[in-house]
Amino acid sequence: MSDSSRFSVTPAAALFYSLLTLCAEDWELLALLNAVFVHELGHVAALWSFGGRVRGVSLELGGLHLDARLPAEGWKEALCSLAGPAAGLLWSAVAAWMGGERWLYVSGLSALLSLFNLLPCLPLDGGRALLAATGSETLLRWGGLVSVGLLLWTGFRWKLWFSLIPALWLLGQQFLLAWKSVSG
């Protein structure tokens, strides 16, 4: 990053991650940070390979956000968006190969975060890639509705109640995006 780059933390993220450190064991928190680091490293590697650069990083309630100068071509921007989940899935495979209970936890967590990030709705990487590749905001809205519906269905169908939290978060994000587009 250059001298003008910055790192910021939102108050909601500071509170959430502070509570997370109180609730999680040290190795679980390290596994989460590891998965996020590998994911973001995938984005940065793709950005650099296409001549982009990172201007700043912010820790938000939804995770890390890179403020980056992206390549002008849509397909390059789509690949930069998909590089994070791809790196996470590759790391998941490597961690699973390492074996052992903790490595399998790292593998599962990295795979879960990567697959979640591939959902075709903003602000997730799948949504950014879809918008960059197609330019269709209508398709993106449908992707958001399908993603929320899929998470809700998963939660109720298999009693995976933890999937309701990201579903509600994504639903809130979809309302915010719709509000921003209507209010200008």
PDB file of C-alpha atoms in Angstrom:
ATOM      1  CA  MET A   1       0.000   0.000   0.000  1.00  0.00           C
ATOM      2  CA  SER A   2       1.154   3.528  -0.619  1.00  0.00           C
ATOM      3  CA  ASP A   3       1.726   6.325   1.896  1.00  0.00           C
ATOM      4  CA  SER A   4      -1.781   7.626   1.226  1.00  0.00           C
ATOM      5  CA  SER A   5      -3.358   4.270   2.136  1.00  0.00           C
ATOM      6  CA  ARG A   6      -5.341   3.918   5.302  1.00  0.00           C
ATOM      7  CA  PHE A   7      -6.827   1.407   7.709  1.00  0.00           C
ATOM      8  CA  SER A   8     -10.104   2.098   9.493  1.00  0.00           C
ATOM      9  CA  VAL A   9     -12.443   0.249  11.813  1.00  0.00           C
ATOM     10  CA  THR A  10     -16.159   0.999  12.111  1.00  0.00           C
ATOM     11  CA  PRO A  11     -17.615   1.166  15.657  1.00  0.00           C
ATOM     12  CA  ALA A  12     -20.017  -1.726  14.949  1.00  0.00           C
ATOM     13  CA  ALA A  13     -17.117  -3.899  13.788  1.00  0.00           C
ATOM     14  CA  ALA A  14     -15.051  -3.015  16.864  1.00  0.00           C
ATOM     15  CA  LEU A  15     -17.924  -4.060  19.139  1.00  0.00           C
ATOM     16  CA  PHE A  16     -18.729  -7.250  17.202  1.00  0.00           C
ATOM     17  CA  TYR A  17     -15.125  -8.462  16.968  1.00  0.00           C
ATOM     18  CA  SER A  18     -14.505  -7.604  20.629  1.00  0.00           C
ATOM     19  CA  LEU A  19     -17.480  -9.785  21.585  1.00  0.00           C
ATOM     20  CA  LEU A  20     -16.209 -12.494  19.249  1.00  0.00           C
ATOM     21  CA  THR A  21     -12.860 -12.577  21.048  1.00  0.00           C
ATOM     22  CA  LEU A  22     -14.685 -13.079  24.333  1.00  0.00           C
ATOM     23  CA  CYS A  23     -16.816 -15.945  22.986  1.00  0.00           C
ATOM     24  CA  ALA A  24     -14.382 -17.859  20.775  1.00  0.00           C
ATOM     25  CA  GLU A  25     -11.376 -19.894  21.777  1.00  0.00           C
ATOM     26  CA  ASP A  26      -8.030 -18.498  20.660  1.00  0.00           C
ATOM     27  CA  TRP A  27      -7.455 -21.099  17.954  1.00  0.00           C
ATOM     28  CA  GLU A  28     -10.982 -20.597  16.541  1.00  0.00           C
ATOM     29  CA  LEU A  29     -10.380 -16.866  16.278  1.00  0.00           C
ATOM     30  CA  LEU A  30      -7.026 -17.522  14.615  1.00  0.00           C
ATOM     31  CA  ALA A  31      -8.746 -19.858  12.150  1.00  0.00           C
ATOM     32  CA  LEU A  32     -11.228 -17.110  11.260  1.00  0.00           C
ATOM     33  CA  LEU A  33      -8.490 -14.487  10.873  1.00  0.00           C
ATOM     34  CA  ASN A  34      -6.501 -16.951   8.776  1.00  0.00           C
ATOM     35  CA  ALA A  35      -9.441 -17.588   6.437  1.00  0.00           C
ATOM     36  CA  VAL A  36     -10.095 -13.844   6.056  1.00  0.00           C
ATOM     37  CA  PHE A  37      -6.386 -13.124   5.440  1.00  0.00           C
ATOM     38  CA  VAL A  38      -6.072 -15.776   2.706  1.00  0.00           C
ATOM     39  CA  HIS A  39      -9.312 -14.525   1.109  1.00  0.00           C
ATOM     40  CA  GLU A  40      -8.113 -10.910   1.000  1.00  0.00           C
ATOM     41  CA  LEU A  41      -4.663 -11.998  -0.177  1.00  0.00           C
ATOM     42  CA  GLY A  42      -6.378 -13.606  -3.187  1.00  0.00           C
ATOM     43  CA  HIS A  43      -8.023 -10.284  -4.038  1.00  0.00           C
ATOM     44  CA  VAL A  44      -4.757  -8.371  -3.651  1.00  0.00           C
ATOM     45  CA  ALA A  45      -2.805 -10.842  -5.824  1.00  0.00           C
ATOM     46  CA  ALA A  46      -5.395 -10.560  -8.600  1.00  0.00           C
ATOM     47  CA  LEU A  47      -5.484  -6.765  -8.316  1.00  0.00           C
ATOM     48  CA  TRP A  48      -1.704  -6.523  -8.589  1.00  0.00           C
ATOM     49  CA  SER A  49      -1.599  -8.933 -11.527  1.00  0.00           C
ATOM     50  CA  PHE A  50      -3.987  -6.648 -13.456  1.00  0.00           C
ATOM     51  CA  GLY A  51      -2.211  -3.427 -12.467  1.00  0.00           C
ATOM     52  CA  GLY A  52      -4.687  -2.396  -9.755  1.00  0.00           C
ATOM     53  CA  ARG A  53      -3.694  -1.161  -6.340  1.00  0.00           C
ATOM     54  CA  VAL A  54      -5.078  -1.143  -2.817  1.00  0.00           C
ATOM     55  CA  ARG A  55      -5.680   2.340  -1.391  1.00  0.00           C
ATOM     56  CA  GLY A  56      -7.016   1.316   1.995  1.00  0.00           C
ATOM     57  CA  VAL A  57      -8.534  -1.396   4.144  1.00  0.00           C
ATOM     58  CA  SER A  58     -11.484  -1.060   6.479  1.00  0.00           C
ATOM     59  CA  LEU A  59     -12.804  -3.524   9.033  1.00  0.00           C
ATOM     60  CA  GLU A  60     -16.581  -3.433   8.885  1.00  0.00           C
ATOM     61  CA  LEU A  61     -19.324  -5.487  10.468  1.00  0.00           C
ATOM     62  CA  GLY A  62     -19.444  -7.720   7.371  1.00  0.00           C
ATOM     63  CA  GLY A  63     -15.666  -8.265   7.321  1.00  0.00           C
ATOM     64  CA  LEU A  64     -12.692  -6.639   5.647  1.00  0.00           C
ATOM     65  CA  HIS A  65     -13.251  -4.269   2.744  1.00  0.00           C
ATOM     66  CA  LEU A  66     -10.502  -3.302   0.310  1.00  0.00           C
ATOM     67  CA  ASP A  67     -10.633   0.186  -1.159  1.00  0.00           C
ATOM     68  CA  ALA A  68      -8.962  -0.505  -4.478  1.00  0.00           C
ATOM     69  CA  ARG A  69      -8.369   0.997  -7.874  1.00  0.00           C
ATOM     70  CA  LEU A  70      -9.764  -1.722 -10.114  1.00  0.00           C
ATOM     71  CA  PRO A  71      -8.941  -2.527 -13.723  1.00  0.00           C
ATOM     72  CA  ALA A  72     -11.261  -0.801 -16.204  1.00  0.00           C
ATOM     73  CA  GLU A  73     -12.374  -3.960 -18.014  1.00  0.00           C
ATOM     74  CA  GLY A  74     -15.392  -5.701 -16.487  1.00  0.00           C
ATOM     75  CA  TRP A  75     -13.979  -9.204 -16.830  1.00  0.00           C
ATOM     76  CA  LYS A  76     -10.822  -8.205 -14.932  1.00  0.00           C
ATOM     77  CA  GLU A  77     -12.905  -6.687 -12.151  1.00  0.00           C
ATOM     78  CA  ALA A  78     -15.001  -9.877 -12.044  1.00  0.00           C
ATOM     79  CA  LEU A  79     -11.856 -12.014 -11.773  1.00  0.00           C
ATOM     80  CA  CYS A  80     -10.485  -9.787  -8.988  1.00  0.00           C
ATOM     81  CA  SER A  81     -13.776 -10.262  -7.122  1.00  0.00           C
ATOM     82  CA  LEU A  82     -13.695 -14.034  -7.554  1.00  0.00           C
ATOM     83  CA  ALA A  83     -10.003 -14.347  -6.622  1.00  0.00           C
ATOM     84  CA  GLY A  84     -10.752 -14.036  -2.880  1.00  0.00           C
ATOM     85  CA  PRO A  85     -13.194 -16.957  -2.724  1.00  0.00           C
ATOM     86  CA  ALA A  86     -10.936 -18.964  -5.064  1.00  0.00           C
ATOM     87  CA  ALA A  87      -7.965 -18.471  -2.724  1.00  0.00           C
ATOM     88  CA  GLY A  88     -10.166 -19.429   0.234  1.00  0.00           C
ATOM     89  CA  LEU A  89     -11.342 -22.632  -1.452  1.00  0.00           C
ATOM     90  CA  LEU A  90      -7.767 -23.537  -2.405  1.00  0.00           C
ATOM     91  CA  TRP A  91      -6.668 -22.921   1.191  1.00  0.00           C
ATOM     92  CA  SER A  92      -9.596 -25.048   2.380  1.00  0.00           C
ATOM     93  CA  ALA A  93      -8.356 -27.962   0.265  1.00  0.00           C
ATOM     94  CA  VAL A  94      -4.783 -27.561   1.566  1.00  0.00           C
ATOM     95  CA  ALA A  95      -5.970 -27.395   5.191  1.00  0.00           C
ATOM     96  CA  ALA A  96      -8.150 -30.494   4.713  1.00  0.00           C
ATOM     97  CA  TRP A  97      -5.155 -32.343   3.253  1.00  0.00           C
ATOM     98  CA  MET A  98      -3.127 -31.441   6.385  1.00  0.00           C
ATOM     99  CA  GLY A  99      -5.581 -33.487   8.468  1.00  0.00           C
ATOM    100  CA  GLY A 100      -6.328 -33.299  12.156  1.00  0.00           C
ATOM    101  CA  GLU A 101      -9.286 -31.782  13.948  1.00  0.00           C
ATOM    102  CA  ARG A 102      -8.077 -28.182  13.938  1.00  0.00           C
ATOM    103  CA  TRP A 103      -6.968 -28.238  10.300  1.00  0.00           C
ATOM    104  CA  LEU A 104     -10.377 -29.629   9.338  1.00  0.00           C
ATOM    105  CA  TYR A 105     -11.969 -26.750  11.281  1.00  0.00           C
ATOM    106  CA  VAL A 106      -9.788 -24.272   9.352  1.00  0.00           C
ATOM    107  CA  SER A 107     -10.744 -26.018   6.111  1.00  0.00           C
ATOM    108  CA  GLY A 108     -14.473 -25.966   6.842  1.00  0.00           C
ATOM    109  CA  LEU A 109     -14.463 -22.348   7.986  1.00  0.00           C
ATOM    110  CA  SER A 110     -12.512 -21.198   4.923  1.00  0.00           C
ATOM    111  CA  ALA A 111     -14.826 -23.145   2.595  1.00  0.00           C
ATOM    112  CA  LEU A 112     -17.939 -21.785   4.309  1.00  0.00           C
ATOM    113  CA  LEU A 113     -16.741 -18.175   4.087  1.00  0.00           C
ATOM    114  CA  SER A 114     -15.701 -18.635   0.453  1.00  0.00           C
ATOM    115  CA  LEU A 115     -18.983 -20.215  -0.630  1.00  0.00           C
ATOM    116  CA  PHE A 116     -20.985 -17.553   1.220  1.00  0.00           C
ATOM    117  CA  ASN A 117     -18.965 -14.857  -0.550  1.00  0.00           C
ATOM    118  CA  LEU A 118     -19.836 -16.387  -3.921  1.00  0.00           C
ATOM    119  CA  LEU A 119     -23.557 -15.658  -3.472  1.00  0.00           C
ATOM    120  CA  PRO A 120     -24.659 -13.367  -6.328  1.00  0.00           C
ATOM    121  CA  CYS A 121     -25.591 -10.274  -4.322  1.00  0.00           C
ATOM    122  CA  LEU A 122     -23.928  -7.121  -3.104  1.00  0.00           C
ATOM    123  CA  PRO A 123     -21.863  -6.478  -1.078  1.00  0.00           C
ATOM    124  CA  LEU A 124     -20.479 -10.005  -1.520  1.00  0.00           C
ATOM    125  CA  ASP A 125     -17.832 -10.948  -4.077  1.00  0.00           C
ATOM    126  CA  GLY A 126     -20.287 -12.978  -6.158  1.00  0.00           C
ATOM    127  CA  GLY A 127     -22.480  -9.889  -6.523  1.00  0.00           C
ATOM    128  CA  ARG A 128     -19.523  -7.701  -7.473  1.00  0.00           C
ATOM    129  CA  ALA A 129     -18.440 -10.246 -10.081  1.00  0.00           C
ATOM    130  CA  LEU A 130     -21.985 -10.545 -11.453  1.00  0.00           C
ATOM    131  CA  LEU A 131     -22.337  -6.773 -11.763  1.00  0.00           C
ATOM    132  CA  ALA A 132     -18.890  -6.393 -13.345  1.00  0.00           C
ATOM    133  CA  ALA A 133     -19.513  -9.195 -15.848  1.00  0.00           C
ATOM    134  CA  THR A 134     -23.075  -8.302 -16.851  1.00  0.00           C
ATOM    135  CA  GLY A 135     -23.652  -4.697 -15.792  1.00  0.00           C
ATOM    136  CA  SER A 136     -27.229  -5.735 -14.972  1.00  0.00           C
ATOM    137  CA  GLU A 137     -28.618  -4.314 -11.745  1.00  0.00           C
ATOM    138  CA  THR A 138     -31.867  -6.212 -12.327  1.00  0.00           C
ATOM    139  CA  LEU A 139     -29.989  -9.514 -12.409  1.00  0.00           C
ATOM    140  CA  LEU A 140     -28.165  -8.430  -9.262  1.00  0.00           C
ATOM    141  CA  ARG A 141     -31.458  -7.711  -7.440  1.00  0.00           C
ATOM    142  CA  TRP A 142     -32.741 -11.160  -8.395  1.00  0.00           C
ATOM    143  CA  GLY A 143     -29.449 -12.652  -7.204  1.00  0.00           C
ATOM    144  CA  GLY A 144     -29.965 -10.934  -3.847  1.00  0.00           C
ATOM    145  CA  LEU A 145     -33.485 -12.286  -3.467  1.00  0.00           C
ATOM    146  CA  VAL A 146     -32.416 -15.805  -4.459  1.00  0.00           C
ATOM    147  CA  SER A 147     -29.454 -15.667  -2.034  1.00  0.00           C
ATOM    148  CA  VAL A 148     -31.596 -14.566   0.901  1.00  0.00           C
ATOM    149  CA  GLY A 149     -34.213 -17.181   0.004  1.00  0.00           C
ATOM    150  CA  LEU A 150     -31.554 -19.908  -0.215  1.00  0.00           C
ATOM    151  CA  LEU A 151     -30.144 -19.041   3.206  1.00  0.00           C
ATOM    152  CA  LEU A 152     -33.615 -18.898   4.775  1.00  0.00           C
ATOM    153  CA  TRP A 153     -34.606 -22.195   3.167  1.00  0.00           C
ATOM    154  CA  THR A 154     -31.366 -23.814   4.381  1.00  0.00           C
ATOM    155  CA  GLY A 155     -31.951 -22.545   7.905  1.00  0.00           C
ATOM    156  CA  PHE A 156     -35.513 -23.804   8.141  1.00  0.00           C
ATOM    157  CA  ARG A 157     -35.147 -26.978   6.066  1.00  0.00           C
ATOM    158  CA  TRP A 158     -32.152 -28.419   7.926  1.00  0.00           C
ATOM    159  CA  LYS A 159     -32.559 -26.485  11.171  1.00  0.00           C
ATOM    160  CA  LEU A 160     -29.259 -24.697  10.542  1.00  0.00           C
ATOM    161  CA  TRP A 161     -30.282 -21.672  12.529  1.00  0.00           C
ATOM    162  CA  PHE A 162     -26.907 -19.975  12.143  1.00  0.00           C
ATOM    163  CA  SER A 163     -27.725 -19.438   8.441  1.00  0.00           C
ATOM    164  CA  LEU A 164     -30.555 -17.121   9.472  1.00  0.00           C
ATOM    165  CA  ILE A 165     -28.053 -14.511  10.712  1.00  0.00           C
ATOM    166  CA  PRO A 166     -26.342 -13.983   7.328  1.00  0.00           C
ATOM    167  CA  ALA A 167     -29.764 -14.205   5.642  1.00  0.00           C
ATOM    168  CA  LEU A 168     -31.055 -11.327   7.747  1.00  0.00           C
ATOM    169  CA  TRP A 169     -27.818  -9.391   7.204  1.00  0.00           C
ATOM    170  CA  LEU A 170     -28.100  -9.863   3.418  1.00  0.00           C
ATOM    171  CA  LEU A 171     -31.763  -8.900   3.521  1.00  0.00           C
ATOM    172  CA  GLY A 172     -30.803  -5.688   5.321  1.00  0.00           C
ATOM    173  CA  GLN A 173     -28.106  -5.035   2.719  1.00  0.00           C
ATOM    174  CA  GLN A 174     -30.635  -5.500  -0.090  1.00  0.00           C
ATOM    175  CA  PHE A 175     -32.984  -2.978   1.543  1.00  0.00           C
ATOM    176  CA  LEU A 176     -30.115  -0.493   1.971  1.00  0.00           C
ATOM    177  CA  LEU A 177     -29.108  -0.863  -1.685  1.00  0.00           C
ATOM    178  CA  ALA A 178     -32.708  -0.391  -2.810  1.00  0.00           C
ATOM    179  CA  TRP A 179     -33.061   2.649  -0.563  1.00  0.00           C
ATOM    180  CA  LYS A 180     -29.866   4.203  -1.935  1.00  0.00           C
ATOM    181  CA  SER A 181     -30.978   3.664  -5.542  1.00  0.00           C
ATOM    182  CA  VAL A 182     -34.394   5.243  -4.873  1.00  0.00           C
ATOM    183  CA  SER A 183     -33.157   8.183  -2.778  1.00  0.00           C
ATOM    184  CA  GLY A 184     -30.349   9.058  -5.178  1.00  0.00           C
TER     185      GLY A 184
END
